[in-house]
Amino acid sequence: MTEPDPKADLHSYLQEARDALVWKLDGLSEYDIRRPMVPTGTNLLGVVKHVASVELGYLGDVFGRPSRVPLPWLAKGAEPNADMWATPDQSREEIVGLYHRSWAHSDETIEELPLDAIGHVPWWGKHGEVTLHKILVHMIAETHRHAGHADIVRELIDGSAGVSQEYDNLPPGDQAWWQGYRARLEDAAREAAQR
């Protein structure tokens, strides 16, 4: 049995979420990756832009390792929620490239600092003194949460679902099975509501 490596484990879970998030863009048109699918405007490319930006802050600035990547959508006075959508002139390649640069910068922080390295999150106020371990857990939660949003948004767009291309983590079933399953759930919901 190999020795446990908590930092490698945390890094692996973060990368799994990163990969899942970017994969949700595959095979979709420019319109589909940008279109708001719920009343709050959640869209696939915007989620990637947001997570890339947040990761640069938490695994860069918080540990005194600024990336120097300009993020005008997070600047003081920027439009609210500007990090949650891509403007027409921001390409898929630009946003995914930003996310890859974010990974590279974050990965250097993860590799160079011990898990007990101290950082400071100014926007957390009195709870702002943190360790790399805490921030890694936070970024894993943040990225997986948004990957879950992307799962739902992608399913709303074209019916695609699953964790990754190699492993969807869904029960086996064809379209007819899923339609029957959904109908059963709808019936159960209606029956419960009538009680």
CSV table of N, CA, C and O in Angstrom, one decimal, residues 62-177:
chain,number,residue,atom,x,y,z
A,62,VAL,N,-4.8,35.1,-2.7
A,62,VAL,CA,-4.9,34.7,-1.2
A,62,VAL,C,-3.6,34.3,-0.6
A,62,VAL,O,-3.3,34.6,0.5
A,63,PHE,N,-2.7,33.7,-1.4
A,63,PHE,CA,-1.4,33.3,-0.9
A,63,PHE,C,-0.3,34.2,-1.4
A,63,PHE,O,0.9,33.8,-1.4
A,64,GLY,N,-0.6,35.4,-1.8
A,64,GLY,CA,0.4,36.4,-2.2
A,64,GLY,C,1.1,36.0,-3.5
A,64,GLY,O,2.2,36.4,-3.7
A,65,ARG,N,0.3,35.4,-4.4
A,65,ARG,CA,0.8,34.9,-5.6
A,65,ARG,C,-0.1,35.4,-6.8
A,65,ARG,O,-0.7,34.6,-7.4
A,66,PRO,N,-0.2,36.7,-7.0
A,66,PRO,CA,-1.1,37.2,-8.0
A,66,PRO,C,-0.7,36.7,-9.4
A,66,PRO,O,0.5,36.6,-9.7
A,67,SER,N,-1.7,36.4,-10.2
A,67,SER,CA,-1.4,35.9,-11.5
A,67,SER,C,-1.1,37.0,-12.5
A,67,SER,O,-0.6,36.7,-13.6
A,68,ARG,N,-1.5,38.2,-12.3
A,68,ARG,CA,-1.4,39.3,-13.2
A,68,ARG,C,-2.2,39.1,-14.4
A,68,ARG,O,-2.0,39.8,-15.4
A,69,VAL,N,-3.1,38.2,-14.4
A,69,VAL,CA,-4.1,38.0,-15.5
A,69,VAL,C,-5.2,39.1,-15.3
A,69,VAL,O,-5.8,39.1,-14.2
A,70,PRO,N,-5.4,40.0,-16.2
A,70,PRO,CA,-6.4,41.0,-16.0
A,70,PRO,C,-7.8,40.4,-16.0
A,70,PRO,O,-8.2,39.6,-16.9
A,71,LEU,N,-8.6,40.7,-15.0
A,71,LEU,CA,-10.0,40.3,-14.9
A,71,LEU,C,-10.9,41.5,-14.7
A,71,LEU,O,-11.4,41.8,-13.6
A,72,PRO,N,-11.1,42.3,-15.8
A,72,PRO,CA,-11.9,43.5,-15.6
A,72,PRO,C,-13.3,43.3,-15.1
A,72,PRO,O,-13.9,44.2,-14.5
A,73,TRP,N,-13.9,42.1,-15.3
A,73,TRP,CA,-15.2,41.8,-14.8
A,73,TRP,C,-15.3,41.7,-13.3
A,73,TRP,O,-16.4,41.7,-12.8
A,74,LEU,N,-14.1,41.6,-12.6
A,74,LEU,CA,-14.1,41.6,-11.2
A,74,LEU,C,-13.6,42.9,-10.6
A,74,LEU,O,-13.6,43.0,-9.4
A,75,ALA,N,-13.3,43.9,-11.4
A,75,ALA,CA,-12.7,45.1,-10.9
A,75,ALA,C,-13.8,45.9,-10.2
A,75,ALA,O,-15.0,45.8,-10.5
A,76,LYS,N,-13.3,46.8,-9.4
A,76,LYS,CA,-14.3,47.7,-8.7
A,76,LYS,C,-15.0,48.5,-9.7
A,76,LYS,O,-14.5,49.0,-10.6
A,77,GLY,N,-16.3,48.6,-9.5
A,77,GLY,CA,-17.2,49.3,-10.4
A,77,GLY,C,-17.7,48.5,-11.7
A,77,GLY,O,-18.4,49.0,-12.5
A,78,ALA,N,-17.2,47.2,-11.8
A,78,ALA,CA,-17.7,46.4,-12.9
A,78,ALA,C,-19.1,46.1,-12.7
A,78,ALA,O,-19.7,46.1,-11.6
A,79,GLU,N,-19.8,45.8,-13.8
A,79,GLU,CA,-21.2,45.4,-13.8
A,79,GLU,C,-21.4,44.2,-12.9
A,79,GLU,O,-20.6,43.3,-12.9
A,80,PRO,N,-22.5,44.2,-12.1
A,80,PRO,CA,-22.7,43.1,-11.2
A,80,PRO,C,-22.9,41.8,-12.1
A,80,PRO,O,-23.5,41.8,-13.1
A,81,ASN,N,-22.3,40.7,-11.6
A,81,ASN,CA,-22.4,39.4,-12.2
A,81,ASN,C,-21.7,39.3,-13.6
A,81,ASN,O,-21.9,38.4,-14.4
A,82,ALA,N,-20.8,40.3,-13.9
A,82,ALA,CA,-20.1,40.3,-15.2
A,82,ALA,C,-19.2,39.1,-15.3
A,82,ALA,O,-18.8,38.7,-16.5
A,83,ASP,N,-18.9,38.4,-14.2
A,83,ASP,CA,-18.1,37.2,-14.3
A,83,ASP,C,-18.9,36.0,-14.7
A,83,ASP,O,-18.3,34.9,-14.8
A,84,MET,N,-20.2,36.1,-14.7
A,84,MET,CA,-21.1,34.9,-14.9
A,84,MET,C,-21.6,34.8,-16.4
A,84,MET,O,-22.5,34.0,-16.6
A,85,TRP,N,-21.1,35.6,-17.3
A,85,TRP,CA,-21.4,35.4,-18.7
A,85,TRP,C,-20.3,36.0,-19.6
A,85,TRP,O,-19.5,36.8,-19.1
A,86,ALA,N,-20.3,35.5,-20.8
A,86,ALA,CA,-19.3,35.9,-21.7
A,86,ALA,C,-19.9,36.9,-22.7
A,86,ALA,O,-21.0,36.7,-23.3
A,87,THR,N,-19.2,38.0,-22.9
A,87,THR,CA,-19.7,39.0,-23.9
A,87,THR,C,-19.5,38.5,-25.3
A,87,THR,O,-18.7,37.5,-25.5
A,88,PRO,N,-20.2,39.0,-26.3
A,88,PRO,CA,-20.0,38.5,-27.6
A,88,PRO,C,-18.6,38.5,-28.2
A,88,PRO,O,-18.2,37.6,-29.0
A,89,ASP,N,-17.7,39.4,-27.7
A,89,ASP,CA,-16.4,39.5,-28.1
A,89,ASP,C,-15.4,38.5,-27.3
A,89,ASP,O,-14.2,38.4,-27.7
A,90,GLN,N,-15.9,37.9,-26.3
A,90,GLN,CA,-15.1,36.9,-25.6
A,90,GLN,C,-15.4,35.5,-26.1
A,90,GLN,O,-16.4,35.0,-26.0
A,91,SER,N,-14.4,35.0,-26.8
A,91,SER,CA,-14.6,33.7,-27.4
A,91,SER,C,-14.5,32.5,-26.4
A,91,SER,O,-13.9,32.6,-25.3
A,92,ARG,N,-15.0,31.4,-26.9
A,92,ARG,CA,-14.9,30.2,-26.1
A,92,ARG,C,-13.4,29.9,-25.9
A,92,ARG,O,-13.0,29.5,-24.7
A,93,GLU,N,-12.6,30.0,-26.9
A,93,GLU,CA,-11.2,29.7,-26.8
A,93,GLU,C,-10.5,30.7,-25.7
A,93,GLU,O,-9.7,30.2,-24.9
A,94,GLU,N,-10.9,31.9,-25.7
A,94,GLU,CA,-10.4,32.9,-24.7
A,94,GLU,C,-10.8,32.5,-23.3
A,94,GLU,O,-9.9,32.5,-22.4
A,95,ILE,N,-12.0,32.1,-23.1
A,95,ILE,CA,-12.5,31.7,-21.7
A,95,ILE,C,-11.9,30.4,-21.3
A,95,ILE,O,-11.4,30.3,-20.1
A,96,VAL,N,-11.9,29.4,-22.1
A,96,VAL,CA,-11.3,28.1,-21.8
A,96,VAL,C,-9.8,28.3,-21.6
A,96,VAL,O,-9.2,27.7,-20.7
A,97,GLY,N,-9.1,29.1,-22.4
A,97,GLY,CA,-7.7,29.5,-22.2
A,97,GLY,C,-7.5,30.1,-20.9
A,97,GLY,O,-6.5,29.8,-20.2
A,98,LEU,N,-8.3,31.0,-20.5
A,98,LEU,CA,-8.2,31.7,-19.2
A,98,LEU,C,-8.3,30.6,-18.1
A,98,LEU,O,-7.5,30.6,-17.1
A,99,TYR,N,-9.2,29.7,-18.2
A,99,TYR,CA,-9.3,28.6,-17.2
A,99,TYR,C,-8.1,27.7,-17.2
A,99,TYR,O,-7.6,27.4,-16.1
A,100,HIS,N,-7.5,27.4,-18.3
A,100,HIS,CA,-6.3,26.6,-18.3
A,100,HIS,C,-5.1,27.4,-17.7
A,100,HIS,O,-4.3,26.8,-17.0
A,101,ARG,N,-5.0,28.7,-18.0
A,101,ARG,CA,-4.0,29.6,-17.3
A,101,ARG,C,-4.3,29.6,-15.8
A,101,ARG,O,-3.3,29.5,-15.0
A,102,SER,N,-5.5,29.6,-15.4
A,102,SER,CA,-5.9,29.6,-14.0
A,102,SER,C,-5.4,28.3,-13.4
A,102,SER,O,-4.8,28.3,-12.3
A,103,TRP,N,-5.6,27.2,-14.0
A,103,TRP,CA,-5.2,25.8,-13.5
A,103,TRP,C,-3.7,25.9,-13.3
A,103,TRP,O,-3.2,25.4,-12.3
A,104,ALA,N,-2.9,26.3,-14.4
A,104,ALA,CA,-1.5,26.3,-14.3
A,104,ALA,C,-1.0,27.1,-13.1
A,104,ALA,O,-0.1,26.7,-12.4
A,105,HIS,N,-1.6,28.3,-12.9
A,105,HIS,CA,-1.1,29.2,-11.8
A,105,HIS,C,-1.5,28.5,-10.5
A,105,HIS,O,-0.7,28.5,-9.6
A,106,SER,N,-2.7,28.0,-10.4
A,106,SER,CA,-3.1,27.3,-9.2
A,106,SER,C,-2.3,26.1,-8.9
A,106,SER,O,-1.9,25.9,-7.7
A,107,ASP,N,-2.0,25.4,-9.9
A,107,ASP,CA,-1.2,24.1,-9.7
A,107,ASP,C,0.2,24.5,-9.2
A,107,ASP,O,0.7,23.7,-8.3
A,108,GLU,N,0.8,25.6,-9.6
A,108,GLU,CA,2.1,26.0,-9.1
A,108,GLU,C,1.9,26.3,-7.6
A,108,GLU,O,2.8,25.9,-6.8
A,109,THR,N,0.9,27.0,-7.2
A,109,THR,CA,0.6,27.3,-5.8
A,109,THR,C,0.5,26.0,-5.0
A,109,THR,O,1.1,25.8,-3.9
A,110,ILE,N,-0.3,25.0,-5.5
A,110,ILE,CA,-0.5,23.8,-4.8
A,110,ILE,C,0.8,23.0,-4.7
A,110,ILE,O,1.1,22.4,-3.6
A,111,GLU,N,1.6,23.0,-5.7
A,111,GLU,CA,2.9,22.3,-5.7
A,111,GLU,C,3.9,22.9,-4.8
A,111,GLU,O,4.7,22.2,-4.1
A,112,GLU,N,4.0,24.2,-4.8
A,112,GLU,CA,5.0,24.9,-4.1
A,112,GLU,C,4.8,25.1,-2.6
A,112,GLU,O,5.7,25.3,-1.8
A,113,LEU,N,3.5,25.2,-2.2
A,113,LEU,CA,3.2,25.5,-0.8
A,113,LEU,C,2.7,24.2,0.0
A,113,LEU,O,2.1,23.3,-0.6
A,114,PRO,N,3.1,24.1,1.2
A,114,PRO,CA,2.6,23.0,2.1
A,114,PRO,C,1.1,23.3,2.4
A,114,PRO,O,0.6,24.4,2.3
A,115,LEU,N,0.4,22.2,2.7
A,115,LEU,CA,-1.0,22.3,3.1
A,115,LEU,C,-1.3,23.3,4.2
A,115,LEU,O,-2.4,23.9,4.3
A,116,ASP,N,-0.3,23.5,5.1
A,116,ASP,CA,-0.5,24.4,6.3
A,116,ASP,C,-0.1,25.8,6.0
A,116,ASP,O,0.0,26.6,6.9
A,117,ALA,N,0.3,26.1,4.7
A,117,ALA,CA,0.7,27.5,4.4
A,117,ALA,C,-0.5,28.4,4.6
A,117,ALA,O,-1.7,28.1,4.4
A,118,ILE,N,-0.2,29.6,5.2
A,118,ILE,CA,-1.2,30.5,5.6
A,118,ILE,C,-1.4,31.6,4.4
A,118,ILE,O,-0.5,32.1,3.8
A,119,GLY,N,-2.7,31.8,4.2
A,119,GLY,CA,-3.1,32.8,3.3
A,119,GLY,C,-4.2,33.7,3.9
A,119,GLY,O,-4.6,33.5,5.0
A,120,HIS,N,-4.6,34.7,3.2
A,120,HIS,CA,-5.6,35.6,3.7
A,120,HIS,C,-6.6,36.0,2.6
A,120,HIS,O,-6.3,36.4,1.5
A,121,VAL,N,-7.9,35.7,3.0
A,121,VAL,CA,-9.0,36.0,2.1
A,121,VAL,C,-9.7,37.3,2.6
A,121,VAL,O,-10.5,37.2,3.5
A,122,PRO,N,-9.4,38.4,2.0
A,122,PRO,CA,-9.9,39.7,2.5
A,122,PRO,C,-11.4,39.7,2.5
A,122,PRO,O,-12.0,40.3,3.4
A,123,TRP,N,-12.1,39.1,1.5
A,123,TRP,CA,-13.5,39.2,1.5
A,123,TRP,C,-14.2,38.3,2.5
A,123,TRP,O,-15.4,38.3,2.6
A,124,TRP,N,-13.5,37.5,3.2
A,124,TRP,CA,-14.0,36.7,4.3
A,124,TRP,C,-14.0,37.4,5.7
A,124,TRP,O,-14.4,36.8,6.7
A,125,GLY,N,-13.5,38.6,5.7
A,125,GLY,CA,-13.5,39.4,7.0
A,125,GLY,C,-12.7,38.7,8.1
A,125,GLY,O,-11.6,38.3,7.8
A,126,LYS,N,-13.3,38.6,9.3
A,126,LYS,CA,-12.5,38.1,10.4
A,126,LYS,C,-12.2,36.6,10.3
A,126,LYS,O,-11.4,36.1,11.0
A,127,HIS,N,-12.8,35.9,9.3
A,127,HIS,CA,-12.5,34.5,9.1
A,127,HIS,C,-11.5,34.3,7.9
A,127,HIS,O,-11.4,33.2,7.4
A,128,GLY,N,-10.9,35.4,7.6
A,128,GLY,CA,-10.0,35.4,6.4
A,128,GLY,C,-8.7,34.7,6.4
A,128,GLY,O,-8.1,34.4,5.4
A,129,GLU,N,-8.2,34.4,7.6
A,129,GLU,CA,-6.9,33.7,7.7
A,129,GLU,C,-7.2,32.2,7.5
A,129,GLU,O,-8.0,31.6,8.2
A,130,VAL,N,-6.5,31.7,6.4
A,130,VAL,CA,-6.8,30.3,6.0
A,130,VAL,C,-5.5,29.6,5.7
A,130,VAL,O,-4.5,30.2,5.6
A,131,THR,N,-5.7,28.3,5.5
A,131,THR,CA,-4.6,27.4,5.1
A,131,THR,C,-4.8,27.0,3.6
A,131,THR,O,-6.0,27.1,3.2
A,132,LEU,N,-3.8,26.6,3.0
A,132,LEU,CA,-3.9,26.0,1.7
A,132,LEU,C,-4.9,24.9,1.7
A,132,LEU,O,-5.7,24.7,0.8
A,133,HIS,N,-4.8,24.0,2.7
A,133,HIS,CA,-5.8,22.9,2.9
A,133,HIS,C,-7.2,23.4,2.8
A,133,HIS,O,-8.0,22.9,2.1
A,134,LYS,N,-7.5,24.4,3.6
A,134,LYS,CA,-8.9,24.9,3.6
A,134,LYS,C,-9.3,25.5,2.3
A,134,LYS,O,-10.5,25.2,1.8
A,135,ILE,N,-8.4,26.2,1.6
A,135,ILE,CA,-8.8,26.8,0.3
A,135,ILE,C,-8.9,25.7,-0.8
A,135,ILE,O,-9.8,25.8,-1.6
A,136,LEU,N,-8.1,24.6,-0.7
A,136,LEU,CA,-8.3,23.5,-1.6
A,136,LEU,C,-9.7,22.9,-1.4
A,136,LEU,O,-10.4,22.6,-2.4
A,137,VAL,N,-10.0,22.7,-0.2
A,137,VAL,CA,-11.4,22.1,0.1
A,137,VAL,C,-12.4,23.0,-0.5
A,137,VAL,O,-13.4,22.6,-1.1
A,138,HIS,N,-12.3,24.3,-0.2
A,138,HIS,CA,-13.2,25.3,-0.7
A,138,HIS,C,-13.3,25.3,-2.2
A,138,HIS,O,-14.4,25.3,-2.8
A,139,MET,N,-12.2,25.3,-2.9
A,139,MET,CA,-12.2,25.3,-4.4
A,139,MET,C,-12.8,24.0,-5.0
A,139,MET,O,-13.5,24.0,-6.0
A,140,ILE,N,-12.5,22.9,-4.3
A,140,ILE,CA,-13.2,21.6,-4.7
A,140,ILE,C,-14.7,21.7,-4.6
A,140,ILE,O,-15.4,21.4,-5.6
A,141,ALA,N,-15.2,22.2,-3.5
A,141,ALA,CA,-16.6,22.4,-3.3
A,141,ALA,C,-17.2,23.4,-4.3
A,141,ALA,O,-18.2,23.1,-4.9
A,142,GLU,N,-16.5,24.5,-4.5
A,142,GLU,CA,-17.0,25.5,-5.4
A,142,GLU,C,-17.0,25.0,-6.9
A,142,GLU,O,-18.0,25.1,-7.6
A,143,THR,N,-16.0,24.3,-7.3
A,143,THR,CA,-15.9,23.8,-8.7
A,143,THR,C,-16.9,22.7,-8.9
A,143,THR,O,-17.6,22.7,-9.9
A,144,HIS,N,-17.0,21.7,-8.0
A,144,HIS,CA,-18.0,20.7,-8.1
A,144,HIS,C,-19.4,21.2,-8.1
A,144,HIS,O,-20.3,20.7,-8.8
A,145,ARG,N,-19.7,22.2,-7.3
A,145,ARG,CA,-21.0,22.9,-7.2
A,145,ARG,C,-21.3,23.4,-8.6
A,145,ARG,O,-22.4,23.2,-9.1
A,146,HIS,N,-20.4,24.1,-9.2
A,146,HIS,CA,-20.7,24.7,-10.5
A,146,HIS,C,-20.7,23.7,-11.6
A,146,HIS,O,-21.4,23.8,-12.6
A,147,ALA,N,-19.9,22.6,-11.4
A,147,ALA,CA,-20.0,21.5,-12.4
A,147,ALA,C,-21.4,20.9,-12.4
A,147,ALA,O,-21.9,20.5,-13.4
A,148,GLY,N,-22.0,20.8,-11.2
A,148,GLY,CA,-23.4,20.3,-11.0
A,148,GLY,C,-24.3,21.3,-11.8
A,148,GLY,O,-25.3,20.8,-12.4
A,149,HIS,N,-24.1,22.6,-11.6
A,149,HIS,CA,-24.9,23.5,-12.4
A,149,HIS,C,-24.8,23.2,-13.9
A,149,HIS,O,-25.8,23.2,-14.6
A,150,ALA,N,-23.6,23.0,-14.3
A,150,ALA,CA,-23.3,22.8,-15.7
A,150,ALA,C,-24.0,21.5,-16.2
A,150,ALA,O,-24.5,21.4,-17.3
A,151,ASP,N,-24.0,20.5,-15.3
A,151,ASP,CA,-24.7,19.2,-15.7
A,151,ASP,C,-26.1,19.5,-16.0
A,151,ASP,O,-26.7,19.0,-17.0
A,152,ILE,N,-26.8,20.3,-15.2
A,152,ILE,CA,-28.2,20.6,-15.4
A,152,ILE,C,-28.4,21.4,-16.6
A,152,ILE,O,-29.3,21.1,-17.4
A,153,VAL,N,-27.6,22.5,-16.8
A,153,VAL,CA,-27.7,23.3,-17.9
A,153,VAL,C,-27.5,22.5,-19.2
A,153,VAL,O,-28.3,22.7,-20.2
A,154,ARG,N,-26.5,21.7,-19.3
A,154,ARG,CA,-26.3,20.9,-20.5
A,154,ARG,C,-27.4,20.0,-20.7
A,154,ARG,O,-27.8,19.8,-21.9
A,155,GLU,N,-28.0,19.4,-19.7
A,155,GLU,CA,-29.1,18.5,-19.9
A,155,GLU,C,-30.3,19.2,-20.5
A,155,GLU,O,-31.0,18.7,-21.3
A,156,LEU,N,-30.5,20.5,-20.0
A,156,LEU,CA,-31.6,21.3,-20.5
A,156,LEU,C,-31.4,21.7,-22.0
A,156,LEU,O,-32.3,21.8,-22.8
A,157,ILE,N,-30.1,21.8,-22.4
A,157,ILE,CA,-29.8,22.2,-23.8
A,157,ILE,C,-30.0,21.0,-24.7
A,157,ILE,O,-30.7,21.2,-25.7
A,158,ASP,N,-29.4,19.9,-24.5
A,158,ASP,CA,-29.5,18.8,-25.5
A,158,ASP,C,-29.7,17.4,-24.9
A,158,ASP,O,-29.6,16.4,-25.6
A,159,GLY,N,-30.0,17.3,-23.6
A,159,GLY,CA,-30.2,16.0,-23.0
A,159,GLY,C,-29.0,15.3,-22.5
A,159,GLY,O,-29.1,14.2,-21.9
A,160,SER,N,-27.8,15.8,-22.8
A,160,SER,CA,-26.6,15.1,-22.4
A,160,SER,C,-26.5,15.2,-20.9
A,160,SER,O,-26.7,16.3,-20.3
A,161,ALA,N,-26.0,14.1,-20.3
A,161,ALA,CA,-25.8,14.1,-18.8
A,161,ALA,C,-24.6,13.2,-18.5
A,161,ALA,O,-24.2,12.4,-19.3
A,162,GLY,N,-24.1,13.4,-17.3
A,162,GLY,CA,-23.0,12.5,-16.8
A,162,GLY,C,-21.8,13.3,-16.3
A,162,GLY,O,-21.7,14.5,-16.5
A,163,VAL,N,-21.0,12.5,-15.6
A,163,VAL,CA,-19.8,13.1,-15.0
A,163,VAL,C,-18.7,13.4,-16.0
A,163,VAL,O,-18.1,14.4,-15.9
A,164,SER,N,-18.5,12.4,-16.9
A,164,SER,CA,-17.4,12.6,-17.9
A,164,SER,C,-17.7,11.8,-19.1
A,164,SER,O,-18.6,10.9,-19.1
A,165,GLN,N,-16.9,12.0,-20.1
A,165,GLN,CA,-17.1,11.3,-21.4
A,165,GLN,C,-16.9,9.8,-21.2
A,165,GLN,O,-17.6,8.9,-21.7
A,166,GLU,N,-15.9,9.5,-20.3
A,166,GLU,CA,-15.5,8.1,-20.1
A,166,GLU,C,-16.5,7.4,-19.1
A,166,GLU,O,-16.6,6.2,-19.1
A,167,TYR,N,-17.1,8.1,-18.2
A,167,TYR,CA,-17.9,7.5,-17.1
A,167,TYR,C,-19.0,8.5,-16.8
A,167,TYR,O,-18.9,9.5,-16.2
A,168,ASP,N,-20.2,8.1,-17.2
A,168,ASP,CA,-21.4,9.0,-17.0
A,168,ASP,C,-22.0,8.9,-15.6
A,168,ASP,O,-22.7,9.8,-15.2
A,169,ASN,N,-21.7,7.8,-14.9
A,169,ASN,CA,-22.3,7.6,-13.5
A,169,ASN,C,-23.8,7.6,-13.5
A,169,ASN,O,-24.4,8.0,-12.5
A,170,LEU,N,-24.4,7.2,-14.6
A,170,LEU,CA,-25.9,7.1,-14.7
A,170,LEU,C,-26.3,5.6,-14.8
A,170,LEU,O,-25.5,4.8,-15.4
A,171,PRO,N,-27.5,5.2,-14.3
A,171,PRO,CA,-27.9,3.9,-14.6
A,171,PRO,C,-28.1,3.6,-16.1
A,171,PRO,O,-28.4,4.6,-16.8
A,172,PRO,N,-27.9,2.4,-16.5
A,172,PRO,CA,-28.1,2.1,-17.9
A,172,PRO,C,-29.6,2.3,-18.3
A,172,PRO,O,-30.5,1.9,-17.5
A,173,GLY,N,-29.8,2.8,-19.5
A,173,GLY,CA,-31.2,2.9,-20.0
A,173,GLY,C,-31.3,3.7,-21.3
A,173,GLY,O,-30.5,4.7,-21.4
A,174,ASP,N,-32.1,3.3,-22.1
A,174,ASP,CA,-32.3,4.0,-23.4
A,174,ASP,C,-33.3,5.2,-23.2
A,174,ASP,O,-33.8,5.4,-22.1
A,175,GLN,N,-33.6,5.9,-24.2
A,175,GLN,CA,-34.5,7.0,-24.1
A,175,GLN,C,-35.9,6.6,-23.6
A,175,GLN,O,-36.4,7.3,-22.8
A,176,ALA,N,-36.4,5.5,-24.0
A,176,ALA,CA,-37.7,5.0,-23.6
A,176,ALA,C,-37.7,4.7,-22.1
A,176,ALA,O,-38.6,5.1,-21.3
A,177,TRP,N,-36.6,4.1,-21.6
A,177,TRP,CA,-36.4,3.9,-20.2
A,177,TRP,C,-36.5,5.2,-19.4
A,177,TRP,O,-37.2,5.3,-18.4
